[in-house]
Amino acid sequence: MENHSSISLKTGIFAWFVFHLASVGTAMNLGCSYAISTLLNPIILFYFKSHQKDAGFIGLTIILSGVVGSILSGLWLDRTKTFKGTTIGIYLISCIGMVVYTFILKLHRLWLVYVFAGFLGFFLTGYRPVGFQLAAEVTYPECEGTSSGLLNLAAEIIGIVSTIGMRALMTNVSIFAANATVCAALLVGTVLSAFIRPNYKRQAAGKEMHSKMEVEIAVEIDEKSKLNLDKT
Protein backbone atom coordinates (compact mmCIF):
# COMPACT_ATOMS: atom_id res chain seq x y z
CA MET A 1 0.00 0.00 0.00
CA GLU A 2 2.85 2.37 0.86
CA ASN A 3 4.58 1.53 -2.42
CA HIS A 4 1.39 2.29 -4.33
CA SER A 5 1.05 5.65 -2.53
CA SER A 6 4.69 6.46 -3.25
CA ILE A 7 4.28 5.67 -6.95
CA SER A 8 1.10 7.78 -7.14
CA LEU A 9 2.87 10.68 -5.45
CA LYS A 10 5.84 10.50 -7.81
CA THR A 11 3.52 10.27 -10.81
CA GLY A 12 1.57 13.30 -9.59
CA ILE A 13 4.72 15.34 -9.04
CA PHE A 14 6.06 14.38 -12.46
CA ALA A 15 2.76 15.26 -14.16
CA TRP A 16 2.75 18.59 -12.28
CA PHE A 17 6.31 19.34 -13.46
CA VAL A 18 5.63 18.39 -17.09
CA PHE A 19 2.40 20.40 -17.14
CA HIS A 20 4.15 23.48 -15.79
CA LEU A 21 6.87 23.18 -18.43
CA ALA A 22 4.19 22.90 -21.10
CA SER A 23 2.14 25.75 -19.62
CA VAL A 24 5.11 28.12 -19.29
CA GLY A 25 6.25 27.31 -22.83
CA THR A 26 2.76 27.81 -24.27
CA ALA A 27 2.14 30.95 -22.22
CA MET A 28 5.45 32.48 -23.35
CA ASN A 29 4.55 31.85 -26.98
CA LEU A 30 1.05 33.30 -26.64
CA GLY A 31 2.32 36.18 -24.50
CA CYS A 32 4.85 37.14 -27.17
CA SER A 33 2.12 36.91 -29.79
CA TYR A 34 -0.14 39.23 -27.77
CA ALA A 35 2.67 41.74 -27.21
CA ILE A 36 3.64 41.80 -30.91
CA SER A 37 0.02 42.31 -31.99
CA THR A 38 -0.66 45.01 -29.38
CA LEU A 39 2.44 47.05 -30.20
CA LEU A 40 2.41 46.43 -33.95
CA ASN A 41 1.10 49.89 -34.85
CA PRO A 42 3.85 52.00 -33.16
CA ILE A 43 6.54 49.61 -34.43
CA ILE A 44 5.39 49.85 -38.06
CA LEU A 45 4.91 53.62 -37.88
CA PHE A 46 8.41 54.03 -36.44
CA TYR A 47 9.97 52.45 -39.52
CA PHE A 48 7.34 53.55 -42.07
CA LYS A 49 6.06 57.06 -41.40
CA SER A 50 2.44 57.84 -42.34
CA HIS A 51 1.63 54.19 -43.17
CA GLN A 52 -1.30 53.78 -40.77
CA LYS A 53 -3.29 51.74 -43.29
CA ASP A 54 -0.38 49.41 -43.89
CA ALA A 55 -0.01 48.89 -40.13
CA GLY A 56 -3.65 47.79 -40.02
CA PHE A 57 -3.28 45.52 -43.04
CA ILE A 58 -0.13 43.94 -41.61
CA GLY A 59 -2.08 43.19 -38.44
CA LEU A 60 -4.83 41.64 -40.58
CA THR A 61 -2.19 39.58 -42.38
CA ILE A 62 -0.94 38.23 -39.05
CA ILE A 63 -4.48 37.30 -37.99
CA LEU A 64 -5.44 35.58 -41.26
CA SER A 65 -2.19 33.66 -41.53
CA GLY A 66 -2.61 32.66 -37.88
CA VAL A 67 -6.05 31.22 -38.61
CA VAL A 68 -4.59 29.12 -41.43
CA GLY A 69 -1.68 28.06 -39.22
CA SER A 70 -4.02 26.96 -36.42
CA ILE A 71 -6.09 24.84 -38.79
CA LEU A 72 -3.09 23.20 -40.44
CA SER A 73 -1.27 22.52 -37.16
CA GLY A 74 -4.43 20.89 -35.80
CA LEU A 75 -4.72 18.70 -38.89
CA TRP A 76 -1.03 17.81 -38.63
CA LEU A 77 -1.44 16.76 -34.99
CA ASP A 78 -4.48 14.62 -35.81
CA ARG A 79 -2.51 12.84 -38.50
CA THR A 80 0.88 12.40 -36.81
CA LYS A 81 0.24 12.64 -33.02
CA THR A 82 3.78 14.02 -32.67
CA PHE A 83 3.05 16.57 -29.97
CA LYS A 84 6.56 17.22 -28.69
CA GLY A 85 8.19 17.29 -32.14
CA THR A 86 5.53 19.63 -33.48
CA THR A 87 5.84 21.86 -30.40
CA ILE A 88 9.61 22.23 -30.75
CA GLY A 89 9.44 22.64 -34.53
CA ILE A 90 6.83 25.40 -34.46
CA TYR A 91 8.55 27.14 -31.56
CA LEU A 92 11.94 27.10 -33.27
CA ILE A 93 10.51 28.34 -36.58
CA SER A 94 8.65 31.11 -34.70
CA CYS A 95 11.91 32.16 -33.07
CA ILE A 96 13.73 32.22 -36.41
CA GLY A 97 10.82 34.11 -37.99
CA MET A 98 10.93 36.73 -35.23
CA VAL A 99 14.68 37.21 -35.73
CA VAL A 100 14.21 37.69 -39.48
CA TYR A 101 11.22 40.01 -38.91
CA THR A 102 13.31 42.14 -36.52
CA PHE A 103 16.04 42.70 -39.10
CA ILE A 104 13.63 43.02 -42.04
CA LEU A 105 12.11 46.10 -40.41
CA LYS A 106 15.47 47.85 -40.58
CA LEU A 107 15.61 47.31 -44.37
CA HIS A 108 12.53 49.53 -44.88
CA ARG A 109 11.03 47.13 -47.46
CA LEU A 110 7.30 47.14 -46.78
CA TRP A 111 6.46 44.09 -48.90
CA LEU A 112 9.02 42.04 -47.00
CA VAL A 113 7.40 43.12 -43.74
CA TYR A 114 4.06 41.83 -45.04
CA VAL A 115 5.61 38.49 -46.00
CA PHE A 116 7.47 37.86 -42.76
CA ALA A 117 4.68 39.22 -40.56
CA GLY A 118 2.41 36.65 -42.20
CA PHE A 119 5.06 33.98 -41.71
CA LEU A 120 5.38 34.92 -38.04
CA GLY A 121 1.62 34.97 -37.49
CA PHE A 122 1.26 31.57 -39.17
CA PHE A 123 3.58 29.86 -36.69
CA LEU A 124 2.99 31.94 -33.54
CA THR A 125 -0.78 31.56 -33.69
CA GLY A 126 -0.48 28.07 -35.17
CA TYR A 127 1.23 26.99 -31.96
CA ARG A 128 -1.91 27.61 -29.91
CA PRO A 129 -3.83 24.36 -30.61
CA VAL A 130 -0.58 22.40 -30.29
CA GLY A 131 0.11 23.84 -26.83
CA PHE A 132 -3.42 23.18 -25.59
CA GLN A 133 -3.45 19.61 -26.90
CA LEU A 134 -0.03 18.91 -25.41
CA ALA A 135 -1.25 20.12 -22.01
CA ALA A 136 -4.33 17.90 -22.33
CA GLU A 137 -2.11 14.91 -23.11
CA VAL A 138 0.26 15.29 -20.16
CA THR A 139 -2.51 16.07 -17.62
CA TYR A 140 -4.91 13.25 -18.61
CA PRO A 141 -7.25 12.16 -16.97
CA GLU A 142 -7.73 15.68 -15.60
CA CYS A 143 -10.44 17.74 -17.29
CA GLU A 144 -9.24 19.46 -20.48
CA GLY A 145 -11.17 22.56 -19.48
CA THR A 146 -9.02 22.90 -16.36
CA SER A 147 -5.71 22.67 -18.24
CA SER A 148 -6.99 25.03 -20.96
CA GLY A 149 -8.16 27.54 -18.36
CA LEU A 150 -4.81 27.49 -16.56
CA LEU A 151 -2.96 27.93 -19.85
CA ASN A 152 -5.16 30.88 -20.79
CA LEU A 153 -4.56 32.46 -17.39
CA ALA A 154 -0.78 32.04 -17.69
CA ALA A 155 -0.83 33.37 -21.27
CA GLU A 156 -2.80 36.47 -20.26
CA ILE A 157 -0.43 37.21 -17.37
CA ILE A 158 2.69 36.77 -19.50
CA GLY A 159 1.04 38.74 -22.32
CA ILE A 160 0.44 41.70 -20.00
CA VAL A 161 4.00 41.52 -18.65
CA SER A 162 5.44 41.17 -22.16
CA THR A 163 3.44 44.11 -23.50
CA ILE A 164 4.45 46.38 -20.62
CA GLY A 165 8.08 45.23 -20.90
CA MET A 166 8.20 45.76 -24.66
CA ARG A 167 6.63 49.20 -24.31
CA ALA A 168 9.22 50.15 -21.68
CA LEU A 169 12.07 48.93 -23.88
CA MET A 170 10.68 50.78 -26.90
CA THR A 171 10.45 54.01 -24.88
CA ASN A 172 13.70 53.82 -22.94
CA VAL A 173 16.02 51.80 -25.19
CA SER A 174 14.90 51.02 -28.76
CA ILE A 175 12.36 49.08 -30.79
CA PHE A 176 15.14 46.78 -31.93
CA ALA A 177 15.92 45.92 -28.29
CA ALA A 178 12.23 45.18 -27.63
CA ASN A 179 12.03 42.83 -30.62
CA ALA A 180 15.33 41.20 -29.67
CA THR A 181 13.90 40.50 -26.20
CA VAL A 182 10.93 38.74 -27.79
CA CYS A 183 13.38 36.66 -29.84
CA ALA A 184 15.18 35.69 -26.63
CA ALA A 185 11.89 34.76 -24.96
CA LEU A 186 10.94 32.52 -27.88
CA LEU A 187 14.36 30.87 -27.71
CA VAL A 188 13.88 30.18 -23.99
CA GLY A 189 10.45 28.71 -24.77
CA THR A 190 12.01 26.43 -27.39
CA VAL A 191 14.54 25.16 -24.84
CA LEU A 192 11.83 24.58 -22.22
CA SER A 193 9.78 22.62 -24.76
CA ALA A 194 12.74 20.34 -25.39
CA PHE A 195 12.63 19.25 -21.73
CA ILE A 196 9.02 18.08 -21.93
CA ARG A 197 8.93 14.29 -21.73
CA PRO A 198 6.54 12.85 -24.34
CA ASN A 199 4.27 11.07 -21.86
CA TYR A 200 1.07 10.91 -23.89
CA LYS A 201 -1.34 9.49 -21.30
CA ARG A 202 -4.50 10.33 -23.24
CA GLN A 203 -3.25 8.45 -26.30
CA ALA A 204 -2.23 5.49 -24.14
CA ALA A 205 -5.69 5.39 -22.55
CA GLY A 206 -7.31 5.53 -26.00
CA LYS A 207 -5.17 2.65 -27.27
CA GLU A 208 -5.95 0.60 -24.17
CA MET A 209 -9.67 1.17 -24.63
CA HIS A 210 -9.41 0.27 -28.31
CA SER A 211 -7.58 -2.97 -27.46
CA LYS A 212 -10.26 -3.92 -24.91
CA MET A 213 -12.99 -3.28 -27.46
CA GLU A 214 -11.19 -5.47 -30.01
CA VAL A 215 -10.91 -8.29 -27.46
CA GLU A 216 -14.60 -7.98 -26.53
CA ILE A 217 -15.64 -8.01 -30.19
CA ALA A 218 -13.44 -11.04 -30.87
CA VAL A 219 -14.95 -12.89 -27.89
CA GLU A 220 -18.48 -12.00 -29.00
CA ILE A 221 -17.79 -13.20 -32.57
CA ASP A 222 -16.30 -16.43 -31.21
CA GLU A 223 -19.35 -17.07 -29.01
CA LYS A 224 -21.74 -16.45 -31.91
CA SER A 225 -19.77 -18.80 -34.15
CA LYS A 226 -19.95 -21.50 -31.46
CA LEU A 227 -23.72 -21.03 -31.15
CA ASN A 228 -24.11 -21.36 -34.92
CA LEU A 229 -22.07 -24.56 -34.88
CA ASP A 230 -24.21 -26.00 -32.07
CA LYS A 231 -27.38 -25.25 -34.03
CA THR A 232 -26.06 -27.04 -37.10
mmCIF file of C-alpha atoms in Angstrom:
data_model
loop_
_atom_site.group_PDB
_atom_site.id
_atom_site.type_symbol
_atom_site.label_atom_id
_atom_site.label_comp_id
_atom_site.label_asym_id
_atom_site.label_seq_id
_atom_site.Cartn_x
_atom_site.Cartn_y
_atom_site.Cartn_z
ATOM 1 C CA MET A 1 0.000 0.000 0.000
ATOM 2 C CA GLU A 2 2.846 2.367 0.860
ATOM 3 C CA ASN A 3 4.581 1.532 -2.424
ATOM 4 C CA HIS A 4 1.389 2.289 -4.331
ATOM 5 C CA SER A 5 1.048 5.652 -2.533
ATOM 6 C CA SER A 6 4.687 6.464 -3.255
ATOM 7 C CA ILE A 7 4.276 5.673 -6.950
ATOM 8 C CA SER A 8 1.101 7.776 -7.140
ATOM 9 C CA LEU A 9 2.867 10.677 -5.448
ATOM 10 C CA LYS A 10 5.838 10.499 -7.808
ATOM 11 C CA THR A 11 3.517 10.270 -10.813
ATOM 12 C CA GLY A 12 1.567 13.297 -9.588
ATOM 13 C CA ILE A 13 4.718 15.341 -9.039
ATOM 14 C CA PHE A 14 6.061 14.385 -12.461
ATOM 15 C CA ALA A 15 2.756 15.259 -14.162
ATOM 16 C CA TRP A 16 2.752 18.591 -12.284
ATOM 17 C CA PHE A 17 6.308 19.340 -13.455
ATOM 18 C CA VAL A 18 5.630 18.386 -17.088
ATOM 19 C CA PHE A 19 2.400 20.396 -17.141
ATOM 20 C CA HIS A 20 4.153 23.479 -15.793
ATOM 21 C CA LEU A 21 6.871 23.175 -18.428
ATOM 22 C CA ALA A 22 4.186 22.905 -21.099
ATOM 23 C CA SER A 23 2.140 25.747 -19.622
ATOM 24 C CA VAL A 24 5.113 28.116 -19.291
ATOM 25 C CA GLY A 25 6.247 27.311 -22.834
ATOM 26 C CA THR A 26 2.764 27.811 -24.268
ATOM 27 C CA ALA A 27 2.144 30.954 -22.218
ATOM 28 C CA MET A 28 5.448 32.481 -23.350
ATOM 29 C CA ASN A 29 4.551 31.854 -26.980
ATOM 30 C CA LEU A 30 1.052 33.300 -26.641
ATOM 31 C CA GLY A 31 2.317 36.182 -24.502
ATOM 32 C CA CYS A 32 4.855 37.137 -27.166
ATOM 33 C CA SER A 33 2.123 36.912 -29.789
ATOM 34 C CA TYR A 34 -0.135 39.227 -27.767
ATOM 35 C CA ALA A 35 2.668 41.739 -27.208
ATOM 36 C CA ILE A 36 3.635 41.805 -30.907
ATOM 37 C CA SER A 37 0.023 42.308 -31.987
ATOM 38 C CA THR A 38 -0.663 45.008 -29.379
ATOM 39 C CA LEU A 39 2.439 47.047 -30.199
ATOM 40 C CA LEU A 40 2.412 46.431 -33.953
ATOM 41 C CA ASN A 41 1.102 49.891 -34.853
ATOM 42 C CA PRO A 42 3.846 51.998 -33.163
ATOM 43 C CA ILE A 43 6.538 49.614 -34.431
ATOM 44 C CA ILE A 44 5.395 49.847 -38.059
ATOM 45 C CA LEU A 45 4.913 53.616 -37.879
ATOM 46 C CA PHE A 46 8.405 54.030 -36.440
ATOM 47 C CA TYR A 47 9.974 52.452 -39.522
ATOM 48 C CA PHE A 48 7.335 53.554 -42.065
ATOM 49 C CA LYS A 49 6.064 57.057 -41.400
ATOM 50 C CA SER A 50 2.437 57.835 -42.342
ATOM 51 C CA HIS A 51 1.628 54.194 -43.172
ATOM 52 C CA GLN A 52 -1.298 53.785 -40.774
ATOM 53 C CA LYS A 53 -3.291 51.742 -43.293
ATOM 54 C CA ASP A 54 -0.378 49.407 -43.889
ATOM 55 C CA ALA A 55 -0.005 48.894 -40.128
ATOM 56 C CA GLY A 56 -3.647 47.787 -40.019
ATOM 57 C CA PHE A 57 -3.285 45.516 -43.039
ATOM 58 C CA ILE A 58 -0.126 43.943 -41.610
ATOM 59 C CA GLY A 59 -2.077 43.190 -38.441
ATOM 60 C CA LEU A 60 -4.827 41.640 -40.575
ATOM 61 C CA THR A 61 -2.192 39.577 -42.380
ATOM 62 C CA ILE A 62 -0.937 38.227 -39.048
ATOM 63 C CA ILE A 63 -4.481 37.304 -37.993
ATOM 64 C CA LEU A 64 -5.442 35.579 -41.256
ATOM 65 C CA SER A 65 -2.190 33.659 -41.532
ATOM 66 C CA GLY A 66 -2.608 32.665 -37.881
ATOM 67 C CA VAL A 67 -6.049 31.215 -38.614
ATOM 68 C CA VAL A 68 -4.590 29.118 -41.434
ATOM 69 C CA GLY A 69 -1.685 28.065 -39.217
ATOM 70 C CA SER A 70 -4.023 26.961 -36.416
ATOM 71 C CA ILE A 71 -6.091 24.836 -38.793
ATOM 72 C CA LEU A 72 -3.088 23.204 -40.439
ATOM 73 C CA SER A 73 -1.268 22.522 -37.162
ATOM 74 C CA GLY A 74 -4.428 20.893 -35.797
ATOM 75 C CA LEU A 75 -4.719 18.700 -38.889
ATOM 76 C CA TRP A 76 -1.028 17.815 -38.631
ATOM 77 C CA LEU A 77 -1.444 16.764 -34.987
ATOM 78 C CA ASP A 78 -4.478 14.619 -35.807
ATOM 79 C CA ARG A 79 -2.508 12.836 -38.505
ATOM 80 C CA THR A 80 0.882 12.398 -36.806
ATOM 81 C CA LYS A 81 0.243 12.636 -33.023
ATOM 82 C CA THR A 82 3.784 14.021 -32.667
ATOM 83 C CA PHE A 83 3.047 16.572 -29.969
ATOM 84 C CA LYS A 84 6.560 17.224 -28.694
ATOM 85 C CA GLY A 85 8.192 17.289 -32.144
ATOM 86 C CA THR A 86 5.527 19.633 -33.477
ATOM 87 C CA THR A 87 5.843 21.861 -30.404
ATOM 88 C CA ILE A 88 9.610 22.229 -30.747
ATOM 89 C CA GLY A 89 9.439 22.637 -34.529
ATOM 90 C CA ILE A 90 6.830 25.404 -34.462
ATOM 91 C CA TYR A 91 8.548 27.137 -31.557
ATOM 92 C CA LEU A 92 11.940 27.103 -33.273
ATOM 93 C CA ILE A 93 10.510 28.345 -36.578
ATOM 94 C CA SER A 94 8.652 31.107 -34.700
ATOM 95 C CA CYS A 95 11.908 32.161 -33.068
ATOM 96 C CA ILE A 96 13.731 32.216 -36.408
ATOM 97 C CA GLY A 97 10.820 34.109 -37.993
ATOM 98 C CA MET A 98 10.932 36.729 -35.232
ATOM 99 C CA VAL A 99 14.682 37.208 -35.730
ATOM 100 C CA VAL A 100 14.212 37.690 -39.480
ATOM 101 C CA TYR A 101 11.221 40.010 -38.910
ATOM 102 C CA THR A 102 13.310 42.144 -36.516
ATOM 103 C CA PHE A 103 16.040 42.704 -39.099
ATOM 104 C CA ILE A 104 13.629 43.017 -42.038
ATOM 105 C CA LEU A 105 12.108 46.098 -40.409
ATOM 106 C CA LYS A 106 15.475 47.855 -40.580
ATOM 107 C CA LEU A 107 15.613 47.310 -44.369
ATOM 108 C CA HIS A 108 12.530 49.528 -44.876
ATOM 109 C CA ARG A 109 11.032 47.132 -47.459
ATOM 110 C CA LEU A 110 7.302 47.141 -46.780
ATOM 111 C CA TRP A 111 6.461 44.087 -48.903
ATOM 112 C CA LEU A 112 9.022 42.038 -47.001
ATOM 113 C CA VAL A 113 7.404 43.115 -43.736
ATOM 114 C CA TYR A 114 4.059 41.829 -45.038
ATOM 115 C CA VAL A 115 5.611 38.488 -45.996
ATOM 116 C CA PHE A 116 7.468 37.856 -42.761
ATOM 117 C CA ALA A 117 4.684 39.223 -40.557
ATOM 118 C CA GLY A 118 2.409 36.648 -42.200
ATOM 119 C CA PHE A 119 5.056 33.981 -41.706
ATOM 120 C CA LEU A 120 5.385 34.916 -38.035
ATOM 121 C CA GLY A 121 1.618 34.968 -37.492
ATOM 122 C CA PHE A 122 1.264 31.570 -39.169
ATOM 123 C CA PHE A 123 3.575 29.860 -36.686
ATOM 124 C CA LEU A 124 2.991 31.939 -33.542
ATOM 125 C CA THR A 125 -0.784 31.556 -33.689
ATOM 126 C CA GLY A 126 -0.477 28.069 -35.170
ATOM 127 C CA TYR A 127 1.232 26.994 -31.965
ATOM 128 C CA ARG A 128 -1.911 27.612 -29.915
ATOM 129 C CA PRO A 129 -3.835 24.362 -30.608
ATOM 130 C CA VAL A 130 -0.580 22.400 -30.287
ATOM 131 C CA GLY A 131 0.109 23.837 -26.830
ATOM 132 C CA PHE A 132 -3.420 23.182 -25.592
ATOM 133 C CA GLN A 133 -3.446 19.613 -26.897
ATOM 134 C CA LEU A 134 -0.025 18.907 -25.413
ATOM 135 C CA ALA A 135 -1.252 20.117 -22.007
ATOM 136 C CA ALA A 136 -4.334 17.902 -22.327
ATOM 137 C CA GLU A 137 -2.106 14.907 -23.108
ATOM 138 C CA VAL A 138 0.260 15.286 -20.157
ATOM 139 C CA THR A 139 -2.512 16.074 -17.625
ATOM 140 C CA TYR A 140 -4.906 13.254 -18.610
ATOM 141 C CA PRO A 141 -7.251 12.156 -16.972
ATOM 142 C CA GLU A 142 -7.735 15.675 -15.600
ATOM 143 C CA CYS A 143 -10.439 17.744 -17.294
ATOM 144 C CA GLU A 144 -9.236 19.458 -20.477
ATOM 145 C CA GLY A 145 -11.166 22.557 -19.482
ATOM 146 C CA THR A 146 -9.017 22.898 -16.363
ATOM 147 C CA SER A 147 -5.713 22.666 -18.243
ATOM 148 C CA SER A 148 -6.987 25.033 -20.959
ATOM 149 C CA GLY A 149 -8.157 27.537 -18.362
ATOM 150 C CA LEU A 150 -4.807 27.491 -16.560
ATOM 151 C CA LEU A 151 -2.963 27.925 -19.854
ATOM 152 C CA ASN A 152 -5.155 30.880 -20.787
ATOM 153 C CA LEU A 153 -4.559 32.455 -17.390
ATOM 154 C CA ALA A 154 -0.782 32.040 -17.694
ATOM 155 C CA ALA A 155 -0.833 33.373 -21.269
ATOM 156 C CA GLU A 156 -2.800 36.467 -20.265
ATOM 157 C CA ILE A 157 -0.430 37.215 -17.374
ATOM 158 C CA ILE A 158 2.689 36.767 -19.499
ATOM 159 C CA GLY A 159 1.036 38.736 -22.315
ATOM 160 C CA ILE A 160 0.441 41.697 -20.004
ATOM 161 C CA VAL A 161 3.995 41.524 -18.650
ATOM 162 C CA SER A 162 5.438 41.165 -22.164
ATOM 163 C CA THR A 163 3.443 44.111 -23.505
ATOM 164 C CA ILE A 164 4.449 46.375 -20.621
ATOM 165 C CA GLY A 165 8.079 45.232 -20.896
ATOM 166 C CA MET A 166 8.203 45.758 -24.657
ATOM 167 C CA ARG A 167 6.629 49.204 -24.308
ATOM 168 C CA ALA A 168 9.223 50.148 -21.677
ATOM 169 C CA LEU A 169 12.075 48.935 -23.875
ATOM 170 C CA MET A 170 10.679 50.777 -26.899
ATOM 171 C CA THR A 171 10.447 54.005 -24.880
ATOM 172 C CA ASN A 172 13.703 53.820 -22.936
ATOM 173 C CA VAL A 173 16.017 51.802 -25.194
ATOM 174 C CA SER A 174 14.896 51.021 -28.757
ATOM 175 C CA ILE A 175 12.362 49.082 -30.786
ATOM 176 C CA PHE A 176 15.141 46.785 -31.931
ATOM 177 C CA ALA A 177 15.915 45.921 -28.289
ATOM 178 C CA ALA A 178 12.232 45.181 -27.631
ATOM 179 C CA ASN A 179 12.027 42.831 -30.624
ATOM 180 C CA ALA A 180 15.328 41.203 -29.665
ATOM 181 C CA THR A 181 13.899 40.498 -26.203
ATOM 182 C CA VAL A 182 10.927 38.736 -27.792
ATOM 183 C CA CYS A 183 13.381 36.659 -29.844
ATOM 184 C CA ALA A 184 15.183 35.690 -26.634
ATOM 185 C CA ALA A 185 11.889 34.765 -24.955
ATOM 186 C CA LEU A 186 10.943 32.516 -27.876
ATOM 187 C CA LEU A 187 14.363 30.871 -27.711
ATOM 188 C CA VAL A 188 13.882 30.179 -23.995
ATOM 189 C CA GLY A 189 10.454 28.712 -24.772
ATOM 190 C CA THR A 190 12.011 26.429 -27.386
ATOM 191 C CA VAL A 191 14.545 25.160 -24.839
ATOM 192 C CA LEU A 192 11.832 24.583 -22.224
ATOM 193 C CA SER A 193 9.778 22.623 -24.765
ATOM 194 C CA ALA A 194 12.740 20.345 -25.391
ATOM 195 C CA PHE A 195 12.632 19.247 -21.729
ATOM 196 C CA ILE A 196 9.016 18.085 -21.933
ATOM 197 C CA ARG A 197 8.930 14.295 -21.735
ATOM 198 C CA PRO A 198 6.537 12.851 -24.341
ATOM 199 C CA ASN A 199 4.271 11.069 -21.857
ATOM 200 C CA TYR A 200 1.072 10.910 -23.887
ATOM 201 C CA LYS A 201 -1.336 9.495 -21.301
ATOM 202 C CA ARG A 202 -4.497 10.333 -23.237
ATOM 203 C CA GLN A 203 -3.245 8.452 -26.297
ATOM 204 C CA ALA A 204 -2.227 5.490 -24.139
ATOM 205 C CA ALA A 205 -5.689 5.389 -22.553
ATOM 206 C CA GLY A 206 -7.309 5.533 -26.003
ATOM 207 C CA LYS A 207 -5.170 2.654 -27.274
ATOM 208 C CA GLU A 208 -5.945 0.598 -24.172
ATOM 209 C CA MET A 209 -9.670 1.167 -24.626
ATOM 210 C CA HIS A 210 -9.411 0.271 -28.309
ATOM 211 C CA SER A 211 -7.585 -2.969 -27.455
ATOM 212 C CA LYS A 212 -10.260 -3.921 -24.912
ATOM 213 C CA MET A 213 -12.990 -3.281 -27.463
ATOM 214 C CA GLU A 214 -11.189 -5.469 -30.012
ATOM 215 C CA VAL A 215 -10.913 -8.290 -27.455
ATOM 216 C CA GLU A 216 -14.596 -7.979 -26.531
ATOM 217 C CA ILE A 217 -15.644 -8.008 -30.189
ATOM 218 C CA ALA A 218 -13.436 -11.042 -30.866
ATOM 219 C CA VAL A 219 -14.951 -12.895 -27.892
ATOM 220 C CA GLU A 220 -18.478 -12.002 -29.002
ATOM 221 C CA ILE A 221 -17.795 -13.199 -32.566
ATOM 222 C CA ASP A 222 -16.303 -16.429 -31.208
ATOM 223 C CA GLU A 223 -19.345 -17.065 -29.008
ATOM 224 C CA LYS A 224 -21.737 -16.447 -31.907
ATOM 225 C CA SER A 225 -19.775 -18.797 -34.149
ATOM 226 C CA LYS A 226 -19.948 -21.495 -31.463
ATOM 227 C CA LEU A 227 -23.717 -21.025 -31.146
ATOM 228 C CA ASN A 228 -24.112 -21.356 -34.916
ATOM 229 C CA LEU A 229 -22.066 -24.560 -34.880
ATOM 230 C CA ASP A 230 -24.207 -26.005 -32.072
ATOM 231 C CA LYS A 231 -27.380 -25.246 -34.031
ATOM 232 C CA THR A 232 -26.062 -27.042 -37.098
#
